[in-house]
Amino acid sequence: MKLNVSVNIVFFNVLATIFLSLGATRSVGQIKVQNMLIEHMANPIGVATVKPRFSWQLVSDKRNLLQTAYEIRVANDSSALFLGKALVWNSGRVFSDSSINVSFKGRSLQSGRRYYWQVRVWGNSGKVSDWSTPAFFQMAFLNSSDWKAKWIAPGFTEDSLRASPLFRKQFNSPRKIKSATAYITAHGLYEAQINGKRIGDAYLTPGWTSYHKRLQYQVYDVTDKVIQGENAIGITLGSGWYRSHMSWDNIPDSYGKDIALLFQLNILYDDGTTEQIISDESWKSSTAEIRYSEIYNGETIDSRKEKKGWNMAEFNDNDWSGVKVSRNAMNILVATVNEPVKKHETFKPVKILTTPKGEKVIDFGQNLVGWVVVKASGRNGDTIKINHAEVLDKLGNFYTTNLRSAKSENNYVLKGGGEQTFEPHFSWQGFRYIKISGYTGQLIPENFTAVALYSDMEPTGTFTTSNPLINQLQRNIEWGQKGNFLDVPTDCPQRDERLGWTGDAQVFSRTAFFLRNGNNFFAKWLKDLAADQSPNGKVPDVIPNVLNYPNGGATGWSDASTIIPWNLYLAYGDKRLLKEQYPSMKAWVRFMTDSSRNYIWANGFHYGDWLSYMLDNDLYGRSAVTDKYLIAQCFYAHSTQLLINTAKVLGKTKDVTDYQKLLVHIKDAFMREYVTGNGRLVSGTQTAYVLALNFDMLPIHLRKQAADRLVKNIRSYGNHITTGFLGTPYICQVLSRFGKTNVAYDLLLQESFPSWLYPVKMGATTIWERWNGIRPDGTFEPASMNSFNHYAYGAIGDWMYSQMVGLDIDENGPGYKKIKIQPHIGGNLTYATATHITPYGKLSSGWKVENGKLIIDSEIPANTTATIYIPANRADAVTEAGKSITKSKDIRVGKLRNGYLELQVGSGRYIFCGEWPLNTKKESR
């Protein structure tokens, strides 16, 4: 959880300003340090690792800045930090270019303690920066014994609707308060207040984990909420993921029937004494206006049952019930590492309409995930019903059949006496449209506000082109991620599902990491994947494994256990995460090996190339069904290769050797089983050739002909894509790799079904589950599985950023320490540009075709290097900032190959200009 900058830090900055103004020695130069992070978070509290990692970014107005050394100092308070005395740790001058994930190496850190830190760096010019602005971090509970609180449950008998319980505790703080920290978790979801003020701005806490094995708690600084004198704590619980009916099977009580609270408030007084307010037998419980709350079905709020002032000290709770102390596990409690769900964008109605059926409907213009805040007036007992839908049907009527059994309905009962405001607490919806019943008076836009909820991951990527349809596709990709990254990476946010499907997450992961900082989000989810993984290595289809099905182990789905950790490592350079996930990665490869015969994995349940082009929507006289076991063999090889890569990073030389031998056997088996003598695959589909080429299943001499067969297949379908979930992420990547970028553009720019732009042309504002969720005639695909907010096909974003614009990671320098920029011009676009906030700072590049010239504008963050490939036929035809690149001291000119000129550069901004079009249009492989 994030905190506001403390008074101590403000005081420190004032002192620093005075100190510098008096002429103290300071560095001369242009190096500054900014964006200081602990475990990828700014000023976090609730840090659970005993060796937290420090990261920072360098800024300079000079090119080619590299860090050569750093010094970190850590103190218990800001004044000690300022003086540089009584430090908890001083690293001394460490000669290193590391500026991300630098581990703490001081004496043991203490539970609940706040620490202050700063860093200074030396650059390759020999100059040293000033000490950075101080930052802080606060530790979580490091031992189970730190918990003094007891689990408590309501002391009353629940009704059949399971009305949300309230918990209340009044206490006195007799002295002036220096600091107060709250630690909270629940079976279910919670909202907490102190003296009527909400604790934190997070929603749906404590989040969703594998509750029987890992239950998160949150840590909050509540110093500004606790007062000297009488105080009151008020906490409301909802069923949430813990005991709502989950999945299409409507499984109730997936983790337990109970609903319970664990709360601890640690107070430090000015005189140095401490006090703990804990959940125990002294608390009171009752119910109020939230009469029903389920994830899929929505929430019912009866405002007539509101207990006004119940969370204030002066409230009379004599008629409240007591509580029951329960014996729930304490050893599974873990501090939260990922960003919480928060409120984000708001939308006002773009249209208020009456459907042909006479229903009152509001259109918010965007398919989003969250809820609608409603203002209403009426008589006591009037009930307003809000239903939610993603689309209207062909006739313009409200359509909810694709929600299946999910009611997705909020009911608000008025108490009369003036305007009231309603919104849910523990349920949310996926929707663009709402249908309103029982509303008194005229529907006016001012009374309805849609609020988007999603995990508070930092936005890191932007992308835009000269093509408006591609730009809308990009917005759809972004909104697909927002709507489905709600504490876990769900497949869809609206129907009776909303589960953490592993296949969806892995195919979208590279796109996700470009658009938003997903390090902590996925690190948390991968811990649950490892927790729910079977002893034999099988990975469930969904994480957390609320389905508890006996299957699992599906190729392309379970491979999330290897693909996502490796993609995370490339994106963020997080070696510790690789180390933590390595046993899970090995277990999955072991499962495939144990399941195979003669190194051919041809058994078990597999989804295959899910939702690929099928006969039921065929326009060309044939379907595109790929042999599931051919796909399985390809992913078997891919996961093994990723295990080899990981073992190299972790220095596990024996594992490298063993898995390299295994990989040879897997690929040899693929050739025997699935490839004819002349190189034809037994499945002649786009996906078959894409996977075989992308995962290097074919020997080098057979790859060109395979790429040609892929192109022939695409052309035979009239430049339409036929891949499903597993082939789609790689198809354009493979085409560009083998010099077929023009074909990749033909696929991307195709506007008729099946294609990426077909939904855009049909008015989509998110990515659809199916290529043709809405058919050309306006009718729908079967409602049994037809989501209009699925992100899997949004994986094309990775190609748009890494190939079209050309921003990519050099695998020899993970975390963008080394950068590759190689734009692929085409599609009659006149420009394309992208930015990405890397762990080292802002990276950007864009190209523009103008008046027979190609202009490439790139910005490289400090403490990194980049290889830029400029489309060119000769070096002397390229300039930078108006001068020949051959005369620039900041650019090292490399080889000219396959229509690209290789340039080595350091940090800074570069504006290149060359001829366009080129006489020879060759592309690198």
Coordinates of N, CA, C and O in Angstrom, one line a residue, residues 393-499:
D393 N -28.8 -6.2 -28.7 CA -28.9 -7.2 -29.8 C -29.2 -6.5 -31.1 O -29.2 -5.2 -31.3
K394 N -29.4 -7.3 -32.1 CA -29.6 -6.8 -33.5 C -30.7 -5.7 -33.6 O -30.6 -4.8 -34.4
L395 N -31.7 -5.9 -32.8 CA -32.9 -5.0 -32.8 C -32.7 -3.8 -31.9 O -33.6 -2.9 -31.9
G396 N -31.6 -3.8 -31.1 CA -31.4 -2.7 -30.2 C -31.9 -2.9 -28.8 O -32.0 -2.0 -28.0
N397 N -32.2 -4.2 -28.5 CA -32.7 -4.5 -27.2 C -31.5 -4.9 -26.3 O -30.5 -5.4 -26.7
F398 N -31.8 -4.8 -25.0 CA -30.8 -5.1 -23.9 C -30.5 -6.6 -24.0 O -31.4 -7.4 -23.9
Y399 N -29.2 -7.0 -24.0 CA -28.9 -8.4 -24.2 C -28.0 -8.9 -23.1 O -26.9 -8.4 -22.8
T400 N -28.5 -9.9 -22.3 CA -27.7 -10.5 -21.2 C -27.6 -12.0 -21.3 O -27.0 -12.6 -20.3
T401 N -28.0 -12.6 -22.4 CA -28.0 -14.1 -22.4 C -26.6 -14.6 -22.3 O -26.3 -15.6 -21.8
N402 N -25.6 -13.8 -22.8 CA -24.2 -14.3 -22.8 C -23.6 -14.2 -21.4 O -22.5 -14.7 -21.1
L403 N -24.3 -13.6 -20.4 CA -23.9 -13.7 -19.0 C -24.1 -15.0 -18.4 O -23.7 -15.3 -17.3
R404 N -24.9 -15.8 -19.1 CA -25.3 -17.2 -18.6 C -26.0 -17.0 -17.2 O -27.0 -16.3 -17.2
S405 N -25.6 -17.7 -16.2 CA -26.3 -17.6 -14.9 C -26.1 -16.4 -14.1 O -26.7 -16.2 -13.1
A406 N -25.1 -15.6 -14.5 CA -24.8 -14.4 -13.7 C -25.9 -13.4 -13.8 O -26.2 -12.9 -14.9
K407 N -26.5 -13.0 -12.7 CA -27.6 -12.0 -12.7 C -27.0 -10.6 -13.0 O -27.7 -9.8 -13.6
S408 N -25.9 -10.3 -12.5 CA -25.2 -9.0 -12.7 C -26.2 -7.9 -12.4 O -26.4 -7.0 -13.3
E409 N -26.8 -7.9 -11.2 CA -27.9 -7.0 -10.9 C -27.7 -6.4 -9.5 O -27.4 -7.1 -8.6
N410 N -27.9 -5.1 -9.5 CA -27.8 -4.4 -8.2 C -29.2 -3.8 -7.9 O -29.8 -3.2 -8.8
N411 N -29.6 -4.0 -6.6 CA -30.9 -3.5 -6.2 C -30.7 -2.5 -5.1 O -30.0 -2.8 -4.1
Y412 N -31.4 -1.3 -5.2 CA -31.2 -0.3 -4.2 C -32.6 0.1 -3.7 O -33.5 0.5 -4.5
V413 N -32.8 0.0 -2.4 CA -34.1 0.3 -1.7 C -34.0 1.7 -1.1 O -33.1 1.8 -0.2
L414 N -34.8 2.6 -1.4 CA -34.7 4.0 -0.9 C -35.4 4.0 0.5 O -36.3 3.3 0.8
K415 N -35.0 5.0 1.2 CA -35.6 5.3 2.5 C -36.4 6.6 2.5 O -37.1 6.9 3.5
G416 N -36.4 7.3 1.4 CA -37.2 8.5 1.2 C -36.5 9.7 2.0 O -35.5 9.5 2.7
G417 N -37.0 10.9 1.8 CA -36.5 12.0 2.5 C -35.4 12.8 1.8 O -34.7 13.6 2.4
G418 N -35.3 12.6 0.5 CA -34.3 13.4 -0.2 C -33.4 12.5 -1.1 O -33.5 11.3 -1.2
E419 N -32.4 13.1 -1.8 CA -31.6 12.4 -2.7 C -30.6 11.5 -2.0 O -30.0 11.9 -0.9
Q420 N -30.4 10.3 -2.5 CA -29.5 9.3 -2.0 C -28.5 8.9 -3.1 O -28.8 9.0 -4.3
T421 N -27.4 8.4 -2.6 CA -26.3 7.9 -3.5 C -26.1 6.5 -3.2 O -25.8 6.1 -2.0
F422 N -26.0 5.6 -4.3 CA -25.8 4.2 -4.1 C -24.7 3.7 -5.0 O -24.5 4.2 -6.1
E423 N -23.9 2.8 -4.5 CA -22.9 2.0 -5.3 C -22.6 0.7 -4.5 O -22.8 0.6 -3.3
P424 N -22.2 -0.3 -5.3 CA -21.9 -1.6 -4.6 C -20.6 -1.5 -3.8 O -19.9 -0.5 -3.9
H425 N -20.4 -2.5 -3.0 CA -19.2 -2.6 -2.2 C -18.4 -3.8 -2.5 O -17.1 -3.8 -2.5
F426 N -19.0 -5.0 -2.6 CA -18.3 -6.3 -2.8 C -18.7 -7.0 -4.0 O -18.5 -8.2 -4.1
S427 N -19.3 -6.4 -5.0 CA -19.6 -7.0 -6.2 C -19.3 -6.0 -7.3 O -19.3 -4.8 -7.1
W428 N -19.0 -6.5 -8.5 CA -18.7 -5.6 -9.6 C -19.3 -6.2 -10.9 O -19.6 -7.4 -11.0
Q429 N -19.3 -5.4 -12.0 CA -19.9 -5.9 -13.2 C -19.0 -5.5 -14.4 O -18.2 -4.6 -14.3
G430 N -19.2 -6.3 -15.5 CA -18.6 -5.9 -16.8 C -19.7 -5.5 -17.7 O -20.6 -6.2 -17.9
F431 N -19.6 -4.2 -18.2 CA -20.8 -3.7 -18.9 C -20.4 -2.5 -19.7 O -19.3 -1.8 -19.5
R432 N -21.2 -2.2 -20.7 CA -21.2 -0.9 -21.3 C -22.6 -0.2 -21.1 O -22.7 1.0 -21.0
Y433 N -23.6 -1.1 -21.0 CA -25.0 -0.6 -20.9 C -25.6 -1.0 -19.6 O -25.2 -2.1 -19.0
I434 N -26.5 -0.2 -19.0 CA -27.3 -0.6 -17.9 C -28.7 -0.4 -18.2 O -29.1 0.5 -19.0
K435 N -29.6 -1.3 -17.7 CA -31.0 -1.2 -17.8 C -31.5 -0.8 -16.4 O -31.2 -1.4 -15.4
I436 N -32.4 0.2 -16.4 CA -32.9 0.7 -15.1 C -34.4 0.5 -15.0 O -35.2 0.8 -15.9
S437 N -34.8 -0.1 -13.8 CA -36.2 -0.3 -13.5 C -36.5 0.3 -12.2 O -35.6 0.3 -11.3
G438 N -37.7 0.9 -12.0 CA -38.1 1.4 -10.7 C -37.6 2.8 -10.4 O -37.7 3.2 -9.2
Y439 N -37.0 3.4 -11.3 CA -36.4 4.7 -11.1 C -37.5 5.8 -11.2 O -38.2 5.9 -12.2
T440 N -37.7 6.6 -10.2 CA -38.7 7.6 -10.2 C -38.2 8.9 -10.8 O -37.1 9.4 -10.5
G441 N -38.9 9.4 -11.7 CA -38.5 10.7 -12.4 C -37.7 10.4 -13.7 O -37.5 9.3 -14.1
Q442 N -37.2 11.5 -14.2 CA -36.5 11.5 -15.5 C -35.1 11.0 -15.3 O -34.4 11.3 -14.4
L443 N -34.6 10.2 -16.3 CA -33.2 9.8 -16.3 C -32.3 10.9 -16.8 O -32.5 11.2 -18.0
I444 N -31.5 11.4 -16.0 CA -30.6 12.5 -16.5 C -29.1 12.1 -16.3 O -28.8 11.4 -15.3
P445 N -28.2 12.4 -17.2 CA -26.8 12.0 -17.1 C -26.2 12.3 -15.8 O -25.3 11.5 -15.3
E446 N -26.5 13.4 -15.2 CA -25.8 13.8 -14.0 C -26.0 12.8 -12.8 O -25.2 12.8 -11.9
N447 N -27.0 12.0 -12.9 CA -27.3 11.1 -11.8 C -26.7 9.7 -12.0 O -26.9 8.8 -11.1
F448 N -25.9 9.5 -13.0 CA -25.3 8.1 -13.3 C -23.9 8.3 -13.7 O -23.5 9.0 -14.6
T449 N -23.0 7.6 -12.9 CA -21.5 7.7 -13.2 C -21.0 6.3 -13.2 O -21.1 5.6 -12.1
A450 N -20.4 5.8 -14.3 CA -19.8 4.5 -14.3 C -18.3 4.7 -13.8 O -17.6 5.6 -14.3
V451 N -17.9 3.8 -13.0 CA -16.6 3.9 -12.4 C -15.8 2.6 -12.7 O -16.3 1.5 -12.5
A452 N -14.6 2.8 -13.3 CA -13.8 1.6 -13.7 C -12.9 1.2 -12.5 O -12.3 2.0 -11.8
L453 N -12.9 -0.1 -12.2 CA -12.1 -0.7 -11.2 C -11.1 -1.6 -11.8 O -11.5 -2.5 -12.6
Y454 N -9.8 -1.5 -11.4 CA -8.8 -2.5 -11.8 C -7.6 -2.3 -10.9 O -7.5 -1.3 -10.2
S455 N -6.7 -3.3 -11.0 CA -5.5 -3.3 -10.2 C -4.7 -2.0 -10.5 O -4.5 -1.7 -11.7
D456 N -4.1 -1.4 -9.5 CA -3.5 -0.1 -9.7 C -2.0 -0.3 -10.2 O -1.1 0.3 -9.6
M457 N -1.9 -1.0 -11.3 CA -0.6 -1.2 -11.9 C -0.2 0.1 -12.7 O -1.0 0.7 -13.4
E458 N 1.0 0.5 -12.6 CA 1.5 1.8 -13.2 C 1.4 1.6 -14.7 O 1.9 0.7 -15.3
P459 N 0.7 2.6 -15.4 CA 0.8 2.6 -16.9 C 2.2 2.8 -17.4 O 2.9 3.7 -16.9
T460 N 2.7 2.0 -18.3 CA 4.0 2.1 -18.7 C 4.2 2.2 -20.3 O 5.3 2.5 -20.7
G461 N 3.1 1.9 -21.0 CA 3.3 1.9 -22.5 C 2.2 2.7 -23.2 O 1.1 2.7 -22.8
T462 N 2.6 3.3 -24.3 CA 1.7 4.0 -25.2 C 2.1 3.6 -26.6 O 3.2 3.2 -26.9
F463 N 1.1 3.7 -27.5 CA 1.3 3.4 -28.9 C 0.3 4.1 -29.7 O -0.9 4.1 -29.4
T464 N 0.7 4.7 -30.8 CA -0.2 5.3 -31.8 C 0.3 5.3 -33.2 O 1.6 5.2 -33.4
T465 N -0.6 5.3 -34.1 CA -0.2 5.3 -35.5 C -1.0 6.3 -36.3 O -1.9 7.0 -35.8
S466 N -0.8 6.3 -37.6 CA -1.6 7.2 -38.5 C -2.9 6.5 -38.9 O -3.7 7.1 -39.6
N467 N -3.1 5.3 -38.5 CA -4.3 4.5 -38.9 C -5.3 4.6 -37.7 O -5.1 4.0 -36.7
P468 N -6.5 5.2 -37.9 CA -7.4 5.3 -36.8 C -8.0 4.0 -36.3 O -8.2 3.8 -35.1
L469 N -8.1 3.0 -37.2 CA -8.6 1.7 -36.8 C -7.6 1.0 -35.9 O -8.0 0.3 -34.9
I470 N -6.3 1.1 -36.2 CA -5.3 0.5 -35.4 C -5.3 1.2 -34.0 O -5.1 0.5 -33.0
N471 N -5.4 2.5 -34.0 CA -5.5 3.2 -32.7 C -6.6 2.7 -31.9 O -6.5 2.6 -30.7
Q472 N -7.8 2.5 -32.5 CA -8.9 2.0 -31.7 C -8.6 0.5 -31.2 O -9.0 0.2 -30.1
L473 N -8.0 -0.3 -32.1 CA -7.6 -1.6 -31.6 C -6.7 -1.5 -30.4 O -6.9 -2.3 -29.4
Q474 N -5.8 -0.5 -30.4 CA -4.9 -0.3 -29.3 C -5.7 0.0 -28.0 O -5.5 -0.5 -26.9
R475 N -6.7 0.9 -28.2 CA -7.5 1.3 -27.0 C -8.3 0.0 -26.5 O -8.5 -0.2 -25.3
N476 N -8.7 -0.8 -27.4 CA -9.5 -2.0 -27.1 C -8.6 -3.0 -26.3 O -9.0 -3.6 -25.3
I477 N -7.3 -3.1 -26.7 CA -6.3 -3.9 -26.0 C -6.1 -3.4 -24.6 O -6.1 -4.1 -23.6
E478 N -6.0 -2.1 -24.5 CA -5.8 -1.4 -23.1 C -7.0 -1.7 -22.2 O -6.8 -2.0 -21.0
W479 N -8.2 -1.5 -22.7 CA -9.4 -1.7 -21.9 C -9.6 -3.2 -21.6 O -10.2 -3.5 -20.6
G480 N -9.2 -4.1 -22.5 CA -9.3 -5.5 -22.2 C -8.4 -5.8 -21.0 O -8.8 -6.6 -20.2
Q481 N -7.2 -5.2 -21.0 CA -6.3 -5.5 -19.8 C -6.8 -4.9 -18.6 O -6.9 -5.5 -17.5
K482 N -7.3 -3.7 -18.6 CA -7.9 -3.0 -17.4 C -9.0 -3.8 -16.8 O -9.0 -4.1 -15.6
G483 N -9.9 -4.2 -17.7 CA -11.1 -4.9 -17.2 C -10.8 -6.3 -16.6 O -11.6 -6.8 -15.8
N484 N -9.7 -6.9 -17.1 CA -9.5 -8.3 -16.7 C -8.3 -8.4 -15.7 O -7.9 -9.5 -15.4
F485 N -7.7 -7.3 -15.4 CA -6.6 -7.4 -14.4 C -7.1 -6.8 -13.1 O -6.8 -5.7 -12.7
L486 N -8.0 -7.6 -12.5 CA -8.6 -7.2 -11.3 C -8.2 -8.2 -10.2 O -8.8 -9.2 -9.9
D487 N -7.0 -7.9 -9.6 CA -6.3 -8.7 -8.6 C -5.8 -10.0 -9.2 O -4.7 -10.4 -8.8
V488 N -6.5 -10.7 -10.1 CA -5.9 -11.8 -10.8 C -6.2 -11.5 -12.3 O -7.1 -10.8 -12.7
P489 N -5.4 -12.2 -13.2 CA -5.7 -12.0 -14.6 C -6.8 -12.9 -15.1 O -6.6 -14.1 -15.4
T490 N -8.0 -12.3 -15.1 CA -9.2 -13.1 -15.5 C -9.3 -13.3 -17.0 O -8.8 -12.5 -17.7
D491 N -10.2 -14.2 -17.4 CA -10.4 -14.4 -18.8 C -11.5 -13.4 -19.3 O -11.4 -12.9 -20.3
C492 N -12.5 -13.2 -18.4 CA -13.6 -12.3 -18.8 C -14.2 -11.7 -17.4 O -14.0 -12.4 -16.4
P493 N -14.8 -10.6 -17.5 CA -15.2 -9.9 -16.2 C -16.7 -9.9 -16.0 O -17.2 -9.2 -15.0
Q494 N -17.5 -10.6 -16.8 CA -19.0 -10.3 -16.8 C -19.8 -11.5 -16.5 O -20.8 -11.4 -15.8
R495 N -19.5 -12.6 -17.0 CA -20.4 -13.8 -16.9 C -20.1 -14.6 -15.7 O -19.2 -14.2 -14.8
D496 N -20.7 -15.8 -15.5 CA -20.4 -16.7 -14.4 C -19.1 -17.4 -14.5 O -19.0 -18.6 -14.6
E497 N -18.0 -16.6 -14.6 CA -16.7 -17.2 -14.8 C -15.7 -16.3 -14.1 O -15.4 -16.5 -12.9
R498 N -15.1 -15.4 -14.8 CA -14.2 -14.4 -14.2 C -13.0 -15.1 -13.4 O -12.7 -14.7 -12.3
L499 N -12.5 -16.1 -14.1 CA -11.5 -16.9 -13.4 C -10.1 -16.6 -14.0 O -9.9 -16.1 -15.1

